[in-house]
Amino acid sequence: MCLAIPMQILSIDGTTARCSANGVEREVSLFLMQDRSLSMGDFVMVHVGYAIEQVQAIEAQRRWQLFDEMDRSADA
Amino acid sequence: MSTEAKQWLSRIQALKLPNRVHIINVCGGHERSIAQAGLRGLLPENIELIPGPGCPVCVCPEEDIYAAIQLALSEPVTLLAYGDLLRVPVNLPKGEPRTLMAARAEGADIRPVASPQEVLAIARDNPEKQHCFFMAGFETTTAPLAAMLAEGVPDNLSILLSARLTWPAVALLLNSDTPGFDALVAPGHVAAIMGAQQWSFVAQQHRVATAVAGFSSESLLAAFYSTLCQLLDGQPRLDNCYRDVVRDEGNLAAQRIIEQVLKVTDAHWRGIGVIANSGYTLRDGYMKHDARQRFSIVDDAQRHRAGLMPTGCDCTQVLLGKIYPNQCPLYGRSCTPRQPVGPCMISDEGACRIWWAAGVKS
């Protein structure tokens, strides 16, 4: 359950952000991110619909790569 | 495997380890990454990677699941839960509904959900009906639940909470006569919320090498290397190998929200027993959303002795890191993902299910 996926912020409306990961878009709550100053283009780790922490772009891309590998191994 | 991961592996292989080393992890996500990348087979033979108490659904008290089943069967309520909880059995005679799925087959309104937002949407779309969100999870999953309550939930939504803190289970192992490990890989997303510092007690008080890790092979191998160097130096400390995400102090806003909504309490871990300060209950201001207050959930004392793992199932030993999943006599024989006996073969974060999915069939 502690799986978290890096997503990029496309737009912010109050404590809700429209986020994208590898082309998949979701509404994400930023309620737990009150101490972080986030803007469009930033990356966040998302767990059960909530951003739990900010993440650098390089780590986000690494994680996407990891999920792709896991998908491939699950398909195999 | 990436170049960076190969470099970490080479560094580990170059270390001269005098003794066998046991590195425990306490996160199903870590165990999945290790198993799927086949890291055990790549490391030197004298390094053992032990899956520990990293599955909140596996330690969710049997009596809590029983209470959820009875609630869904006896009250006009929609019961909502994260998917894998629906398949975990309680110890009941044949013919009685042993899982939430079985209760659903008997007509109870039970639905799997994926997020607090989905819970809210279902409750708001059906204002005339009571809804109960049954949640087992560690701090990473507890923070979003606390956020949902802090933001405000409709009156027709209550919570049956089986949330647990991760570090007290590690403290329990460390305070036992036989912890069984020399090093700890601390859980990355728990630490993202609660802070890397929360794990400093492991090195400081117990002199066990510690590193926070992320979920890529690079981060995990870096954490293994760090703990091995700490052991070789004879200077255990806390290292953070997931700095892109985890801060020393964690996510302070998330910690404030958890503190605002929930208070820490002693809690029962299935098969293990009560661990001090290892669970959460709702604070007074949120008590009206506590399912235990709203419904007459009977705490049947006679059932307490039944609160163990299913008969013959060694999930407790797996959760405590005492045996590997395939050392359970049931593993791969009478217990498979298709016909699971214990919660470790059911939950996506259970070590048995992870090993099976990674191809360990016996």
Tab-separated table of C-alpha atoms in Angstrom:
chain	number	residue	atom	x	y	z
A	1	MET	CA	0.000	0.000	0.000
A	2	CYS	CA	2.950	2.333	0.408
A	3	LEU	CA	3.417	2.410	-3.353
A	4	ALA	CA	3.750	5.998	-4.529
A	5	ILE	CA	3.969	7.205	-8.097
A	6	PRO	CA	5.743	10.368	-9.234
A	7	MET	CA	3.432	12.707	-11.123
A	8	GLN	CA	3.991	16.077	-12.743
A	9	ILE	CA	1.716	18.976	-11.834
A	10	LEU	CA	-0.179	20.327	-14.845
A	11	SER	CA	-2.350	22.846	-12.989
A	12	ILE	CA	-3.286	23.775	-9.411
A	13	ASP	CA	-6.706	24.801	-8.103
A	14	GLY	CA	-6.634	25.417	-4.343
A	15	THR	CA	-5.485	22.193	-2.674
A	16	THR	CA	-6.170	20.101	-5.773
A	17	ALA	CA	-3.805	19.604	-8.684
A	18	ARG	CA	-4.254	18.079	-12.102
A	19	CYS	CA	-1.254	15.764	-12.432
A	20	SER	CA	0.168	13.534	-15.143
A	21	ALA	CA	2.349	10.410	-15.178
A	22	ASN	CA	3.388	8.927	-18.496
A	23	GLY	CA	0.329	10.442	-20.179
A	24	VAL	CA	-2.184	9.352	-17.501
A	25	GLU	CA	-3.925	12.304	-15.827
A	26	ARG	CA	-5.419	12.359	-12.325
A	27	GLU	CA	-6.781	14.791	-9.733
A	28	VAL	CA	-4.353	14.819	-6.802
A	29	SER	CA	-4.860	16.365	-3.367
A	30	LEU	CA	-2.110	18.740	-2.223
A	31	PHE	CA	-3.581	18.943	1.301
A	32	LEU	CA	-0.531	17.245	2.832
A	33	MET	CA	1.828	19.615	0.972
A	34	GLN	CA	0.967	22.797	2.882
A	35	ASP	CA	4.629	23.492	3.714
A	36	ARG	CA	5.815	23.142	0.106
A	37	SER	CA	5.621	25.854	-2.469
A	38	LEU	CA	4.553	23.975	-5.576
A	39	SER	CA	3.947	25.216	-9.087
A	40	MET	CA	3.163	23.926	-12.537
A	41	GLY	CA	5.816	21.527	-13.828
A	42	ASP	CA	6.899	20.342	-10.362
A	43	PHE	CA	6.883	16.633	-9.511
A	44	VAL	CA	5.212	15.066	-6.487
A	45	MET	CA	5.067	11.496	-5.142
A	46	VAL	CA	1.409	10.449	-5.126
A	47	HIS	CA	-0.028	7.801	-2.788
A	48	VAL	CA	-3.769	6.918	-2.784
A	49	GLY	CA	-4.580	10.216	-4.488
A	50	TYR	CA	-2.537	12.441	-2.162
A	51	ALA	CA	0.818	14.077	-2.868
A	52	ILE	CA	3.024	13.031	0.056
A	53	GLU	CA	6.265	14.783	-0.919
A	54	GLN	CA	7.933	16.784	-3.636
A	55	VAL	CA	10.443	14.936	-5.820
A	56	GLN	CA	13.109	15.998	-8.266
A	57	ALA	CA	12.523	15.374	-11.963
A	58	ILE	CA	15.384	12.901	-12.251
A	59	GLU	CA	13.971	10.636	-9.508
A	60	ALA	CA	10.528	10.863	-11.100
A	61	GLN	CA	11.880	9.636	-14.424
A	62	ARG	CA	13.803	6.855	-12.698
A	63	ARG	CA	10.621	5.693	-10.994
A	64	TRP	CA	8.646	5.726	-14.242
A	65	GLN	CA	11.362	3.576	-15.769
A	66	LEU	CA	11.110	1.199	-12.795
A	67	PHE	CA	7.325	0.889	-13.197
A	68	ASP	CA	7.768	0.137	-16.891
A	69	GLU	CA	10.195	-2.649	-15.978
A	70	MET	CA	7.780	-4.001	-13.354
A	71	ASP	CA	4.959	-3.948	-15.895
A	72	ARG	CA	7.075	-5.841	-18.371
A	73	SER	CA	8.055	-8.463	-15.788
A	74	ALA	CA	4.401	-8.803	-14.741
A	75	ASP	CA	3.439	-9.406	-18.374
A	76	ALA	CA	6.206	-11.967	-18.903
B	1	MET	CA	19.940	-3.190	-14.595
B	2	SER	CA	21.198	0.394	-14.879
B	3	THR	CA	24.871	1.336	-14.905
B	4	GLU	CA	24.463	2.975	-11.517
B	5	ALA	CA	22.904	-0.152	-10.015
B	6	LYS	CA	25.736	-2.274	-11.450
B	7	GLN	CA	28.250	0.081	-9.859
B	8	TRP	CA	26.631	-0.317	-6.436
B	9	LEU	CA	26.602	-4.081	-6.912
B	10	SER	CA	30.324	-4.092	-7.794
B	11	ARG	CA	31.091	-2.064	-4.678
B	12	ILE	CA	29.156	-4.532	-2.538
B	13	GLN	CA	30.895	-7.494	-4.171
B	14	ALA	CA	34.281	-5.920	-3.448
B	15	LEU	CA	33.621	-5.705	0.297
B	16	LYS	CA	35.359	-8.261	2.489
B	17	LEU	CA	32.611	-9.359	4.842
B	18	PRO	CA	33.960	-11.528	7.639
B	19	ASN	CA	30.566	-12.902	8.692
B	20	ARG	CA	27.154	-13.623	7.317
B	21	VAL	CA	25.066	-10.409	7.332
B	22	HIS	CA	21.297	-10.219	7.698
B	23	ILE	CA	19.594	-7.091	6.338
B	24	ILE	CA	15.907	-6.725	7.163
B	25	ASN	CA	13.363	-4.575	5.339
B	26	VAL	CA	9.990	-3.584	6.791
B	27	CYS	CA	8.176	-2.526	3.658
B	28	GLY	CA	6.277	-4.640	1.149
B	29	GLY	CA	7.326	-2.196	-1.563
B	30	HIS	CA	10.996	-2.834	-0.796
B	31	GLU	CA	10.457	-6.571	-0.777
B	32	ARG	CA	8.653	-6.391	-4.134
B	33	SER	CA	11.493	-4.393	-5.695
B	34	ILE	CA	14.095	-6.813	-4.296
B	35	ALA	CA	12.200	-9.904	-5.462
B	36	GLN	CA	11.277	-8.599	-8.896
B	37	ALA	CA	14.808	-7.360	-9.654
B	38	GLY	CA	16.239	-10.643	-8.355
B	39	LEU	CA	18.644	-8.792	-6.058
B	40	ARG	CA	19.045	-11.780	-3.707
B	41	GLY	CA	20.621	-13.820	-6.493
B	42	LEU	CA	23.008	-11.024	-7.436
B	43	LEU	CA	24.407	-10.280	-3.986
B	44	PRO	CA	27.278	-12.253	-2.415
B	45	GLU	CA	26.097	-15.493	-0.830
B	46	ASN	CA	26.806	-14.326	2.730
B	47	ILE	CA	24.335	-11.413	2.534
B	48	GLU	CA	20.791	-12.350	3.480
B	49	LEU	CA	17.882	-10.042	2.712
B	50	ILE	CA	15.051	-10.678	5.160
B	51	PRO	CA	11.471	-9.484	4.620
B	52	GLY	CA	10.094	-8.277	7.963
B	53	PRO	CA	6.866	-6.732	9.290
B	54	GLY	CA	6.137	-4.680	6.175
B	55	CYS	CA	2.517	-5.542	5.488
B	56	PRO	CA	-0.201	-3.627	7.356
B	57	VAL	CA	-3.006	-5.794	5.979
B	58	CYS	CA	-1.179	-8.918	7.225
B	59	VAL	CA	-1.082	-7.605	10.812
B	60	CYS	CA	-4.606	-6.160	10.754
B	61	PRO	CA	-6.247	-7.782	13.791
B	62	GLU	CA	-8.459	-10.714	13.021
B	63	GLU	CA	-11.092	-9.239	15.354
B	64	ASP	CA	-11.151	-5.997	13.329
B	65	ILE	CA	-11.871	-7.911	10.127
B	66	TYR	CA	-14.491	-9.941	12.011
B	67	ALA	CA	-16.053	-6.689	13.254
B	68	ALA	CA	-16.130	-5.314	9.696
B	69	ILE	CA	-17.783	-8.490	8.403
B	70	GLN	CA	-20.430	-8.429	11.161
B	71	LEU	CA	-21.032	-4.705	10.657
B	72	ALA	CA	-21.558	-5.127	6.916
B	73	LEU	CA	-23.881	-8.099	7.450
B	74	SER	CA	-25.981	-6.664	10.289
B	75	GLU	CA	-26.282	-2.922	9.597
B	76	PRO	CA	-27.626	-1.052	6.554
B	77	VAL	CA	-24.154	0.246	5.774
B	78	THR	CA	-21.872	0.335	2.746
B	79	LEU	CA	-18.457	-0.937	3.817
B	80	LEU	CA	-15.494	0.419	1.851
B	81	ALA	CA	-11.932	-0.923	2.022
B	82	TYR	CA	-8.719	-1.086	0.026
B	83	GLY	CA	-8.936	-4.177	-2.135
B	84	ASP	CA	-6.638	-6.728	-0.536
B	85	LEU	CA	-8.343	-6.437	2.860
B	86	LEU	CA	-11.480	-7.950	1.328
B	87	ARG	CA	-9.844	-11.362	0.916
B	88	VAL	CA	-8.182	-11.771	4.324
B	89	PRO	CA	-9.847	-14.603	6.281
B	90	VAL	CA	-10.892	-14.684	9.915
B	91	ASN	CA	-10.969	-17.875	11.941
B	92	LEU	CA	-14.547	-19.099	11.717
B	93	PRO	CA	-16.096	-22.518	11.185
B	94	LYS	CA	-16.769	-23.599	7.601
B	95	GLY	CA	-20.032	-22.240	6.270
B	96	GLU	CA	-19.755	-18.871	8.011
B	97	PRO	CA	-18.472	-15.897	5.976
B	98	ARG	CA	-14.729	-15.835	6.667
B	99	THR	CA	-13.865	-12.835	4.502
B	100	LEU	CA	-15.455	-9.554	3.485
B	101	MET	CA	-15.735	-11.014	-0.019
B	102	ALA	CA	-17.740	-13.927	1.397
B	103	ALA	CA	-19.944	-11.483	3.300
B	104	ARG	CA	-20.509	-9.622	0.033
B	105	ALA	CA	-21.609	-12.872	-1.591
B	106	GLU	CA	-24.197	-13.139	1.220
B	107	GLY	CA	-25.610	-9.753	0.291
B	108	ALA	CA	-23.570	-7.284	2.339
B	109	ASP	CA	-22.821	-4.012	0.538
B	110	ILE	CA	-19.008	-4.104	0.449
B	111	ARG	CA	-16.927	-2.284	-2.145
B	112	PRO	CA	-13.203	-2.039	-2.876
B	113	VAL	CA	-11.812	1.496	-3.147
B	114	ALA	CA	-8.475	2.949	-4.221
B	115	SER	CA	-8.345	6.306	-2.432
B	116	PRO	CA	-9.987	8.508	0.207
B	117	GLN	CA	-11.373	10.651	-2.635
B	118	GLU	CA	-13.245	7.632	-3.945
B	119	VAL	CA	-14.593	6.980	-0.432
B	120	LEU	CA	-15.801	10.588	-0.223
B	121	ALA	CA	-17.393	10.487	-3.659
B	122	ILE	CA	-19.335	7.295	-2.864
B	123	ALA	CA	-20.539	8.659	0.511
B	124	ARG	CA	-21.568	12.015	-0.994
B	125	ASP	CA	-23.371	10.384	-3.917
B	126	ASN	CA	-25.480	8.318	-1.496
B	127	PRO	CA	-26.356	10.723	1.331
B	128	GLU	CA	-29.255	8.600	2.588
B	129	LYS	CA	-26.995	5.646	3.388
B	130	GLN	CA	-24.343	5.109	6.067
B	131	HIS	CA	-20.802	4.343	4.846
B	132	CYS	CA	-17.903	2.887	6.781
B	133	PHE	CA	-14.303	3.080	5.543
B	134	PHE	CA	-12.301	0.170	6.997
B	135	MET	CA	-8.629	1.051	6.732
B	136	ALA	CA	-5.444	-0.825	7.570
B	137	GLY	CA	-2.213	0.939	6.700
B	138	PHE	CA	1.102	2.330	7.852
B	139	GLU	CA	1.916	6.042	8.229
B	140	THR	CA	2.097	6.643	4.464
B	141	THR	CA	-1.525	5.571	4.086
B	142	THR	CA	-2.627	7.025	7.411
B	143	ALA	CA	-1.612	10.566	6.432
B	144	PRO	CA	-4.104	10.745	3.516
B	145	LEU	CA	-6.840	9.377	5.801
B	146	ALA	CA	-6.042	12.080	8.366
B	147	ALA	CA	-6.081	14.677	5.581
B	148	MET	CA	-9.512	13.500	4.449
B	149	LEU	CA	-10.898	13.869	7.988
B	150	ALA	CA	-9.189	17.216	8.563
B	151	GLU	CA	-10.709	18.579	5.353
B	152	GLY	CA	-14.157	17.454	6.453
B	153	VAL	CA	-16.230	14.417	5.626
B	154	PRO	CA	-20.008	14.008	5.346
B	155	ASP	CA	-21.987	12.865	8.397
B	156	ASN	CA	-22.852	9.563	6.742
B	157	LEU	CA	-19.195	8.451	6.693
B	158	SER	CA	-17.433	6.699	9.565
B	159	ILE	CA	-14.012	5.103	9.913
B	160	LEU	CA	-13.056	1.659	11.215
B	161	LEU	CA	-9.375	2.262	11.787
B	162	SER	CA	-6.608	-0.351	11.934
B	163	ALA	CA	-3.733	2.008	11.159
B	164	ARG	CA	-0.308	1.104	12.509
B	165	LEU	CA	3.041	2.810	13.075
B	166	THR	CA	6.015	1.026	11.565
B	167	TRP	CA	8.865	1.777	13.969
B	168	PRO	CA	7.357	0.139	17.102
B	169	ALA	CA	7.427	-3.275	15.367
B	170	VAL	CA	11.119	-2.787	14.607
B	171	ALA	CA	11.668	-1.701	18.229
B	172	LEU	CA	9.857	-4.857	19.363
B	173	LEU	CA	12.239	-7.003	17.316
B	174	LEU	CA	15.287	-5.065	18.511
B	175	ASN	CA	14.227	-5.381	22.147
B	176	SER	CA	13.747	-9.137	21.812
B	177	ASP	CA	16.497	-11.600	22.689
B	178	THR	CA	16.936	-12.570	19.056
B	179	PRO	CA	16.330	-9.663	16.654
B	180	GLY	CA	17.811	-11.788	13.843
B	181	PHE	CA	19.278	-8.960	11.798
B	182	ASP	CA	22.406	-6.821	11.677
B	183	ALA	CA	21.093	-4.037	9.505
B	184	LEU	CA	17.831	-2.309	8.653
B	185	VAL	CA	16.684	-0.838	5.363
B	186	ALA	CA	14.140	1.717	6.590
B	187	PRO	CA	10.931	2.276	4.603
B	188	GLY	CA	11.212	5.151	2.128
B	189	HIS	CA	7.647	6.410	1.997
B	190	VAL	CA	7.007	6.041	5.722
B	191	ALA	CA	10.163	8.144	6.157
B	192	ALA	CA	8.912	10.643	3.545
B	193	ILE	CA	6.033	11.382	5.928
B	194	MET	CA	7.594	10.840	9.361
B	195	GLY	CA	11.204	11.800	8.581
B	196	ALA	CA	14.417	9.818	8.218
B	197	GLN	CA	15.308	10.854	11.772
B	198	GLN	CA	12.588	8.628	13.165
B	199	TRP	CA	14.905	5.679	12.451
B	200	SER	CA	17.981	7.078	14.208
B	201	PHE	CA	17.129	5.090	17.359
B	202	VAL	CA	17.978	1.874	15.549
B	203	ALA	CA	21.637	2.839	15.126
B	204	GLN	CA	21.974	4.985	18.240
B	205	GLN	CA	20.256	2.774	20.803
B	206	HIS	CA	20.702	-0.655	19.270
B	207	ARG	CA	23.898	-0.231	17.221
B	208	VAL	CA	22.218	-1.712	14.153
B	209	ALA	CA	23.289	-0.291	10.781
B	210	THR	CA	20.451	1.674	9.175
B	211	ALA	CA	19.740	3.266	5.801
B	212	VAL	CA	16.522	4.705	4.405
B	213	ALA	CA	15.968	3.388	0.879
B	214	GLY	CA	13.778	4.154	-2.087
B	215	PHE	CA	12.311	1.531	-4.359
B	216	SER	CA	14.692	1.423	-7.311
B	217	SER	CA	17.522	-1.125	-7.457
B	218	GLU	CA	19.957	1.794	-7.295
B	219	SER	CA	18.550	3.121	-4.042
B	220	LEU	CA	18.208	-0.316	-2.455
B	221	LEU	CA	21.744	-1.383	-3.436
B	222	ALA	CA	23.088	1.956	-2.168
B	223	ALA	CA	21.332	1.306	1.150
B	224	PHE	CA	22.731	-2.252	1.360
B	225	TYR	CA	26.221	-0.897	0.627
B	226	SER	CA	25.828	1.820	3.246
B	227	THR	CA	24.756	-0.601	5.973
B	228	LEU	CA	27.536	-3.053	5.083
B	229	CYS	CA	30.140	-0.264	5.309
B	230	GLN	CA	28.682	0.774	8.660
B	231	LEU	CA	29.070	-2.798	9.909
B	232	LEU	CA	32.624	-3.070	8.599
B	233	ASP	CA	33.530	0.274	10.197
B	234	GLY	CA	31.912	-0.795	13.450
B	235	GLN	CA	30.075	2.519	13.461
B	236	PRO	CA	26.354	2.068	12.930
B	237	ARG	CA	24.572	5.273	11.972
B	238	LEU	CA	21.520	6.406	10.050
B	239	ASP	CA	22.074	6.996	6.341
B	240	ASN	CA	19.504	8.305	3.894
B	241	CYS	CA	19.747	6.759	0.430
B	242	TYR	CA	16.445	8.259	-0.762
B	243	ARG	CA	17.304	11.940	-0.461
B	244	ASP	CA	15.364	12.896	-3.582
B	245	VAL	CA	12.171	12.247	-1.639
B	246	VAL	CA	12.944	11.849	2.073
B	247	ARG	CA	13.935	14.767	4.306
B	248	ASP	CA	15.501	14.314	7.726
B	249	GLU	CA	12.452	15.868	9.374
B	250	GLY	CA	9.925	14.382	6.898
B	251	ASN	CA	6.768	16.120	5.783
B	252	LEU	CA	5.968	18.325	8.789
B	253	ALA	CA	2.583	19.401	7.437
B	254	ALA	CA	1.536	15.760	7.108
B	255	GLN	CA	2.760	15.071	10.654
B	256	ARG	CA	0.735	18.041	11.961
B	257	ILE	CA	-2.400	16.781	10.226
B	258	ILE	CA	-1.951	13.258	11.616
B	259	GLU	CA	-1.407	14.763	15.098
B	260	GLN	CA	-4.497	16.965	14.737
B	261	VAL	CA	-6.805	14.084	13.819
B	262	LEU	CA	-5.337	10.969	15.434
B	263	LYS	CA	-3.712	9.982	18.668
B	264	VAL	CA	-1.219	7.202	19.176
B	265	THR	CA	-2.372	4.201	21.177
B	266	ASP	CA	-1.318	0.665	22.020
B	267	ALA	CA	-2.457	-1.680	19.269
B	268	HIS	CA	-2.790	-5.364	18.463
B	269	TRP	CA	-0.837	-6.865	15.574
B	270	ARG	CA	-2.301	-10.097	14.249
B	271	GLY	CA	-0.234	-13.077	15.307
B	272	ILE	CA	2.243	-10.868	17.162
B	273	GLY	CA	0.257	-9.325	20.015
B	274	VAL	CA	-0.117	-5.856	21.473
B	275	ILE	CA	2.708	-3.427	20.705
B	276	ALA	CA	2.872	-0.239	22.788
B	277	ASN	CA	2.221	3.041	20.956
B	278	SER	CA	1.868	1.304	17.594
B	279	GLY	CA	-1.642	2.265	16.502
B	280	TYR	CA	-3.925	5.240	16.017
B	281	THR	CA	-7.403	6.182	17.186
B	282	LEU	CA	-9.481	9.224	16.263
B	283	ARG	CA	-9.149	12.236	18.553
B	284	ASP	CA	-12.214	13.484	20.454
B	285	GLY	CA	-13.043	16.122	17.841
B	286	TYR	CA	-13.370	13.404	15.190
B	287	MET	CA	-14.900	10.703	17.399
B	288	LYS	CA	-18.329	11.154	15.826
B	289	HIS	CA	-16.825	9.560	12.716
B	290	ASP	CA	-15.520	6.544	14.637
B	291	ALA	CA	-17.421	3.460	13.459
B	292	ARG	CA	-16.921	1.881	16.895
B	293	GLN	CA	-18.898	4.757	18.425
B	294	ARG	CA	-21.537	4.932	15.725
B	295	PHE	CA	-22.402	1.252	15.489
B	296	SER	CA	-22.787	-1.413	18.119
B	297	ILE	CA	-19.663	-3.316	17.145
B	298	VAL	CA	-19.556	-6.003	19.794
B	299	ASP	CA	-16.126	-6.730	21.172
B	300	ASP	CA	-16.717	-10.428	21.717
B	301	ALA	CA	-14.190	-11.464	24.366
B	302	GLN	CA	-14.669	-15.103	23.447
B	303	ARG	CA	-13.236	-14.412	20.040
B	304	HIS	CA	-9.968	-12.903	21.304
B	305	ARG	CA	-8.307	-16.305	21.473
B	306	ALA	CA	-9.197	-16.730	17.793
B	307	GLY	CA	-7.270	-13.613	16.846
B	308	LEU	CA	-4.279	-15.523	15.590
B	309	MET	CA	-3.186	-16.516	12.133
B	310	PRO	CA	-5.115	-19.362	10.486
B	311	THR	CA	-4.228	-22.855	11.721
B	312	GLY	CA	-0.959	-24.163	10.324
B	313	CYS	CA	-0.054	-20.801	8.797
B	314	ASP	CA	3.407	-19.439	9.609
B	315	CYS	CA	2.629	-15.826	8.618
B	316	THR	CA	3.664	-14.676	12.099
B	317	GLN	CA	7.150	-16.116	11.666
B	318	VAL	CA	7.345	-14.603	8.163
B	319	LEU	CA	6.271	-11.189	9.482
B	320	LEU	CA	8.837	-11.305	12.273
B	321	GLY	CA	11.573	-12.150	9.774
B	322	LYS	CA	12.214	-15.490	11.466
B	323	ILE	CA	11.637	-17.607	8.360
B	324	TYR	CA	11.522	-16.970	4.616
B	325	PRO	CA	8.094	-17.350	2.984
B	326	ASN	CA	8.960	-20.675	1.341
B	327	GLN	CA	9.976	-22.127	4.722
B	328	CYS	CA	6.316	-22.162	5.757
B	329	PRO	CA	5.056	-25.747	5.293
B	330	LEU	CA	1.933	-24.458	3.538
B	331	TYR	CA	3.754	-22.253	0.987
B	332	GLY	CA	3.043	-23.366	-2.563
B	333	ARG	CA	1.198	-26.463	-1.341
B	334	SER	CA	-2.084	-25.645	0.375
B	335	CYS	CA	-1.361	-21.876	0.267
B	336	THR	CA	-1.090	-20.129	-3.103
B	337	PRO	CA	-2.474	-16.814	-4.358
B	338	ARG	CA	-5.332	-18.747	-5.950
B	339	GLN	CA	-6.215	-20.462	-2.650
B	340	PRO	CA	-4.493	-18.435	0.066
B	341	VAL	CA	-4.507	-19.494	3.708
B	342	GLY	CA	-2.684	-16.644	5.441
B	343	PRO	CA	-2.701	-12.888	4.872
B	344	CYS	CA	0.944	-12.863	3.668
B	345	MET	CA	-0.229	-14.776	0.584
B	346	ILE	CA	-3.206	-12.439	0.119
B	347	SER	CA	-1.991	-8.879	0.475
B	348	ASP	CA	-0.011	-7.273	-2.325
B	349	GLU	CA	2.493	-6.357	0.381
B	350	GLY	CA	2.679	-9.833	1.895
B	351	ALA	CA	6.093	-11.445	1.490
B	352	CYS	CA	4.583	-14.786	0.440
B	353	ARG	CA	2.545	-13.256	-2.356
B	354	ILE	CA	5.523	-11.171	-3.509
B	355	TRP	CA	7.822	-14.202	-3.599
B	356	TRP	CA	5.218	-16.240	-5.476
B	357	ALA	CA	4.736	-13.457	-8.028
B	358	ALA	CA	8.513	-13.272	-8.467
B	359	GLY	CA	8.590	-16.954	-9.396
B	360	VAL	CA	9.474	-18.724	-6.131
B	361	LYS	CA	7.111	-21.691	-6.357
B	362	SER	CA	8.423	-23.932	-3.568
